PDB file of C-alpha atoms in Angstrom:
ATOM      1  CA  MET A  24     -31.334 -63.333 -70.416  1.00  0.00           C
ATOM      2  CA  LYS A  25     -29.057 -66.328 -70.563  1.00  0.00           C
ATOM      3  CA  PHE A  26     -27.313 -67.246 -73.798  1.00  0.00           C
ATOM      4  CA  THR A  27     -28.027 -70.655 -75.334  1.00  0.00           C
ATOM      5  CA  LEU A  28     -25.863 -72.643 -77.691  1.00  0.00           C
ATOM      6  CA  ASP A  29     -28.443 -72.597 -80.479  1.00  0.00           C
ATOM      7  CA  LYS A  30     -29.029 -68.837 -80.694  1.00  0.00           C
ATOM      8  CA  SER A  31     -26.977 -65.712 -81.149  1.00  0.00           C
ATOM      9  CA  ILE A  32     -26.942 -62.744 -78.825  1.00  0.00           C
ATOM     10  CA  SER A  33     -27.191 -59.145 -79.949  1.00  0.00           C
ATOM     11  CA  TYR A  34     -25.092 -56.265 -78.633  1.00  0.00           C
ATOM     12  CA  GLU A  35     -28.132 -54.912 -76.749  1.00  0.00           C
ATOM     13  CA  GLU A  36     -28.827 -58.312 -75.160  1.00  0.00           C
ATOM     14  CA  ALA A  37     -25.162 -58.661 -74.138  1.00  0.00           C
ATOM     15  CA  VAL A  38     -25.167 -55.212 -72.494  1.00  0.00           C
ATOM     16  CA  GLY A  39     -28.438 -56.173 -70.784  1.00  0.00           C
ATOM     17  CA  ARG A  40     -26.830 -59.383 -69.501  1.00  0.00           C
ATOM     18  CA  MET A  41     -23.903 -57.390 -68.106  1.00  0.00           C
ATOM     19  CA  PHE A  42     -26.117 -55.025 -66.143  1.00  0.00           C
ATOM     20  CA  GLU A  43     -28.412 -57.899 -65.100  1.00  0.00           C
ATOM     21  CA  MET A  44     -25.371 -59.631 -63.576  1.00  0.00           C
ATOM     22  CA  LEU A  45     -24.299 -56.416 -61.817  1.00  0.00           C
ATOM     23  CA  GLY A  46     -27.773 -55.629 -60.452  1.00  0.00           C
ATOM     24  CA  ASN A  47     -28.355 -52.321 -58.672  1.00  0.00           C
ATOM     25  CA  SER A  48     -25.109 -52.136 -56.701  1.00  0.00           C
ATOM     26  CA  LYS A  49     -21.879 -54.045 -56.210  1.00  0.00           C
ATOM     27  CA  ILE A  50     -18.511 -53.613 -54.551  1.00  0.00           C
ATOM     28  CA  MET A  51     -16.120 -53.691 -57.522  1.00  0.00           C
ATOM     29  CA  ALA A  52     -12.343 -53.739 -57.708  1.00  0.00           C
ATOM     30  CA  LEU A  53     -11.107 -50.582 -59.437  1.00  0.00           C
ATOM     31  CA  ALA A  54      -7.640 -50.430 -61.004  1.00  0.00           C
ATOM     32  CA  SER A  55      -6.067 -47.146 -62.035  1.00  0.00           C
ATOM     33  CA  SER A  56      -2.550 -46.040 -62.826  1.00  0.00           C
ATOM     34  CA  LEU A  57      -0.374 -42.993 -63.189  1.00  0.00           C
ATOM     35  CA  ASN A  58       3.241 -42.928 -64.337  1.00  0.00           C
ATOM     36  CA  ASP A  59       3.419 -46.751 -64.283  1.00  0.00           C
ATOM     37  CA  TYR A  60       2.201 -46.845 -60.674  1.00  0.00           C
ATOM     38  CA  VAL A  61      -0.845 -49.107 -60.514  1.00  0.00           C
ATOM     39  CA  MET A  62      -3.346 -49.151 -57.655  1.00  0.00           C
ATOM     40  CA  VAL A  63      -6.373 -51.349 -57.061  1.00  0.00           C
ATOM     41  CA  ARG A  64      -9.032 -50.877 -54.429  1.00  0.00           C
ATOM     42  CA  ASN A  65     -12.703 -51.667 -53.850  1.00  0.00           C
ATOM     43  CA  VAL A  66     -15.351 -49.073 -54.619  1.00  0.00           C
ATOM     44  CA  SER A  67     -19.096 -49.142 -53.965  1.00  0.00           C
ATOM     45  CA  CYS A  68     -20.828 -48.859 -57.340  1.00  0.00           C
ATOM     46  CA  LEU A  69     -24.285 -48.122 -58.685  1.00  0.00           C
ATOM     47  CA  PHE A  70     -25.380 -48.838 -62.258  1.00  0.00           C
ATOM     48  CA  TYR A  71     -27.710 -46.740 -64.403  1.00  0.00           C
ATOM     49  CA  ASP A  72     -27.830 -45.222 -67.877  1.00  0.00           C
ATOM     50  CA  ASP A  73     -25.488 -48.025 -69.097  1.00  0.00           C
ATOM     51  CA  LYS A  74     -22.680 -46.639 -66.939  1.00  0.00           C
ATOM     52  CA  ILE A  75     -20.972 -47.381 -63.627  1.00  0.00           C
ATOM     53  CA  TYR A  76     -20.960 -44.762 -60.858  1.00  0.00           C
ATOM     54  CA  PHE A  77     -19.054 -44.481 -57.603  1.00  0.00           C
ATOM     55  CA  LYS A  78     -18.068 -41.682 -55.261  1.00  0.00           C
ATOM     56  CA  THR A  79     -14.698 -40.800 -53.858  1.00  0.00           C
ATOM     57  CA  ASP A  80     -13.133 -38.037 -51.864  1.00  0.00           C
ATOM     58  CA  LYS A  81     -11.633 -35.395 -54.137  1.00  0.00           C
ATOM     59  CA  ASN A  82      -8.478 -35.411 -51.981  1.00  0.00           C
ATOM     60  CA  PHE A  83      -7.655 -39.142 -52.302  1.00  0.00           C
ATOM     61  CA  ARG A  84      -4.680 -40.532 -54.262  1.00  0.00           C
ATOM     62  CA  LYS A  85      -7.011 -42.512 -56.519  1.00  0.00           C
ATOM     63  CA  THR A  86      -8.807 -39.306 -57.451  1.00  0.00           C
ATOM     64  CA  LYS A  87      -5.515 -37.738 -58.563  1.00  0.00           C
ATOM     65  CA  GLN A  88      -4.867 -40.814 -60.699  1.00  0.00           C
ATOM     66  CA  LEU A  89      -8.364 -40.754 -62.201  1.00  0.00           C
ATOM     67  CA  LEU A  90      -8.157 -37.069 -63.061  1.00  0.00           C
ATOM     68  CA  GLU A  91      -4.736 -37.388 -64.699  1.00  0.00           C
ATOM     69  CA  ASN A  92      -5.309 -40.777 -66.366  1.00  0.00           C
ATOM     70  CA  PRO A  93      -9.007 -41.591 -66.762  1.00  0.00           C
ATOM     71  CA  ARG A  94      -8.408 -45.100 -68.165  1.00  0.00           C
ATOM     72  CA  VAL A  95      -9.573 -47.672 -65.606  1.00  0.00           C
ATOM     73  CA  ALA A  96     -10.374 -51.344 -65.241  1.00  0.00           C
ATOM     74  CA  MET A  97     -13.053 -52.723 -62.934  1.00  0.00           C
ATOM     75  CA  CYS A  98     -14.025 -56.229 -61.944  1.00  0.00           C
ATOM     76  CA  TRP A  99     -16.736 -58.045 -60.046  1.00  0.00           C
ATOM     77  CA  SER A 100     -16.996 -61.810 -60.235  1.00  0.00           C
ATOM     78  CA  GLY A 101     -17.168 -62.704 -63.947  1.00  0.00           C
ATOM     79  CA  VAL A 102     -17.642 -59.132 -65.219  1.00  0.00           C
ATOM     80  CA  GLN A 103     -14.435 -57.351 -66.288  1.00  0.00           C
ATOM     81  CA  VAL A 104     -14.745 -53.763 -67.514  1.00  0.00           C
ATOM     82  CA  GLU A 105     -12.236 -51.520 -69.270  1.00  0.00           C
ATOM     83  CA  GLY A 106     -13.437 -47.953 -69.437  1.00  0.00           C
ATOM     84  CA  THR A 107     -12.986 -44.239 -69.001  1.00  0.00           C
ATOM     85  CA  ALA A 108     -13.664 -42.388 -65.749  1.00  0.00           C
ATOM     86  CA  ARG A 109     -15.057 -38.875 -65.641  1.00  0.00           C
ATOM     87  CA  ASN A 110     -15.460 -36.504 -62.705  1.00  0.00           C
ATOM     88  CA  LYS A 111     -19.107 -35.398 -62.581  1.00  0.00           C
ATOM     89  CA  GLY A 112     -18.579 -32.924 -59.709  1.00  0.00           C
ATOM     90  CA  LEU A 113     -19.829 -33.085 -56.156  1.00  0.00           C
ATOM     91  CA  VAL A 114     -22.252 -35.934 -55.453  1.00  0.00           C
ATOM     92  CA  VAL A 115     -24.770 -33.487 -53.971  1.00  0.00           C
ATOM     93  CA  GLU A 116     -24.726 -31.401 -57.174  1.00  0.00           C
ATOM     94  CA  GLU A 117     -25.794 -34.219 -59.530  1.00  0.00           C
ATOM     95  CA  PRO A 118     -29.044 -33.200 -61.268  1.00  0.00           C
ATOM     96  CA  GLY A 119     -31.856 -35.179 -59.642  1.00  0.00           C
ATOM     97  CA  ARG A 120     -29.374 -36.547 -57.068  1.00  0.00           C
ATOM     98  CA  ARG A 121     -29.921 -40.038 -58.474  1.00  0.00           C
ATOM     99  CA  PHE A 122     -26.623 -41.435 -57.183  1.00  0.00           C
ATOM    100  CA  GLU A 123     -27.168 -40.106 -53.674  1.00  0.00           C
ATOM    101  CA  GLU A 124     -30.652 -41.633 -53.489  1.00  0.00           C
ATOM    102  CA  GLY A 125     -29.458 -44.996 -54.821  1.00  0.00           C
ATOM    103  CA  TYR A 126     -26.484 -44.977 -52.486  1.00  0.00           C
ATOM    104  CA  LYS A 127     -28.763 -44.401 -49.506  1.00  0.00           C
ATOM    105  CA  LYS A 128     -31.084 -47.184 -50.675  1.00  0.00           C
ATOM    106  CA  TYR A 129     -28.567 -49.891 -51.608  1.00  0.00           C
ATOM    107  CA  LEU A 130     -25.428 -48.995 -49.640  1.00  0.00           C
ATOM    108  CA  TRP A 131     -26.777 -47.332 -46.504  1.00  0.00           C
ATOM    109  CA  GLU A 132     -23.952 -48.323 -44.143  1.00  0.00           C
ATOM    110  CA  SER A 133     -21.321 -46.923 -46.474  1.00  0.00           C
ATOM    111  CA  TYR A 134     -23.398 -43.802 -47.122  1.00  0.00           C
ATOM    112  CA  ASN A 135     -23.865 -43.255 -43.405  1.00  0.00           C
ATOM    113  CA  LYS A 136     -20.156 -43.755 -42.551  1.00  0.00           C
ATOM    114  CA  TYR A 137     -18.342 -42.177 -45.469  1.00  0.00           C
ATOM    115  CA  SER A 138     -20.422 -39.374 -46.936  1.00  0.00           C
ATOM    116  CA  HIS A 139     -18.919 -35.905 -46.767  1.00  0.00           C
ATOM    117  CA  GLU A 140     -20.977 -33.495 -48.841  1.00  0.00           C
ATOM    118  CA  ASP A 141     -18.217 -30.952 -49.333  1.00  0.00           C
ATOM    119  CA  THR A 142     -15.502 -33.350 -50.643  1.00  0.00           C
ATOM    120  CA  GLU A 143     -17.272 -36.371 -52.213  1.00  0.00           C
ATOM    121  CA  ILE A 144     -17.246 -36.336 -56.006  1.00  0.00           C
ATOM    122  CA  LEU A 145     -19.188 -38.561 -58.361  1.00  0.00           C
ATOM    123  CA  ILE A 146     -17.181 -40.621 -60.846  1.00  0.00           C
ATOM    124  CA  GLU A 147     -18.896 -41.943 -63.967  1.00  0.00           C
ATOM    125  CA  VAL A 148     -17.248 -44.853 -65.780  1.00  0.00           C
ATOM    126  CA  SER A 149     -18.212 -45.368 -69.410  1.00  0.00           C
ATOM    127  CA  PRO A 150     -17.489 -48.967 -70.392  1.00  0.00           C
ATOM    128  CA  GLY A 151     -15.380 -49.335 -73.523  1.00  0.00           C
ATOM    129  CA  TYR A 152     -14.680 -53.054 -73.609  1.00  0.00           C
ATOM    130  CA  VAL A 153     -16.191 -55.721 -71.363  1.00  0.00           C
ATOM    131  CA  GLU A 154     -15.444 -59.397 -70.910  1.00  0.00           C
ATOM    132  CA  ILE A 155     -18.052 -61.542 -69.193  1.00  0.00           C
ATOM    133  CA  TRP A 156     -17.547 -65.118 -68.039  1.00  0.00           C
ATOM    134  CA  ASP A 157     -20.890 -66.883 -67.758  1.00  0.00           C
ATOM    135  CA  THR A 158     -22.677 -70.184 -68.193  1.00  0.00           C
ATOM    136  CA  SER A 159     -25.515 -70.813 -70.617  1.00  0.00           C
ATOM    137  CA  GLU A 160     -28.967 -72.225 -69.964  1.00  0.00           C
ATOM    138  CA  ASP A 161     -27.527 -75.395 -71.508  1.00  0.00           C
ATOM    139  CA  GLY A 162     -24.801 -75.527 -68.818  1.00  0.00           C
ATOM    140  CA  TYR A 163     -21.680 -74.709 -70.793  1.00  0.00           C
ATOM    141  CA  ALA A 164     -19.154 -71.977 -70.043  1.00  0.00           C
ATOM    142  CA  TYR A 165     -18.631 -69.100 -72.444  1.00  0.00           C
ATOM    143  CA  GLN A 166     -17.231 -65.591 -72.668  1.00  0.00           C
ATOM    144  CA  LEU A 167     -18.959 -62.512 -74.034  1.00  0.00           C
ATOM    145  CA  PHE A 168     -16.712 -59.766 -75.394  1.00  0.00           C
ATOM    146  CA  ILE A 169     -18.649 -56.505 -75.667  1.00  0.00           C
ATOM    147  CA  ASP A 170     -17.159 -53.581 -77.575  1.00  0.00           C
ATOM    148  CA  PHE A 171     -19.137 -50.486 -76.563  1.00  0.00           C
ATOM    149  CA  ASP A 172     -17.457 -48.264 -79.153  1.00  0.00           C
ATOM    150  CA  LYS A 173     -18.227 -50.571 -82.082  1.00  0.00           C
ATOM    151  CA  LYS A 174     -21.524 -51.718 -80.526  1.00  0.00           C
ATOM    152  CA  SER A 175     -20.583 -55.320 -81.185  1.00  0.00           C
ATOM    153  CA  VAL A 176     -20.446 -58.566 -79.259  1.00  0.00           C
ATOM    154  CA  GLU A 177     -18.451 -61.740 -79.748  1.00  0.00           C
ATOM    155  CA  VAL A 178     -19.265 -65.053 -78.080  1.00  0.00           C
ATOM    156  CA  LYS A 179     -16.535 -67.592 -77.382  1.00  0.00           C
ATOM    157  CA  PRO A 180     -17.515 -70.962 -75.941  1.00  0.00           C
ATOM    158  CA  TYR A 181     -15.090 -72.015 -73.203  1.00  0.00           C
ATOM    159  CA  ASP A 182     -16.324 -75.570 -73.163  1.00  0.00           C
ATOM    160  CA  LYS A 183     -19.179 -77.647 -74.511  1.00  0.00           C
ATOM    161  CA  LYS A 184     -21.143 -80.152 -72.517  1.00  0.00           C
TER     162      LYS A 184
END
């Protein structure tokens, strides 16, 4: 659903637009920090239940950061997410193994190269605040600011054609 200049967009429609832009899977930049030490790296993500999921080895530096400071930022193209990361346990222990199945389907090469059942944990990121840069059906640039906690959305035109 693309926004148009002559109509408003609801919170639900804005969240829908976000996940429409992200699709089933994306490689997103993930930023995390601990004790003023900031790291950014790419992670292979899946999207379902209005959340972002990725896996990581429980022994990696980023995992230590995520467990001690769960506040993260993620970005792909015009979608910028600020959220909270949560360790959901081993990937293979997720009820229904939804992530594992999606990872095999959409990110097979990564699944095949980097899956280690005994050390890979599933990280769930709950979006808190999202900024989306997009263009409308009318061809003008705008930003959507989605506040997941307040369940609100603000639209700011960047330009008008």
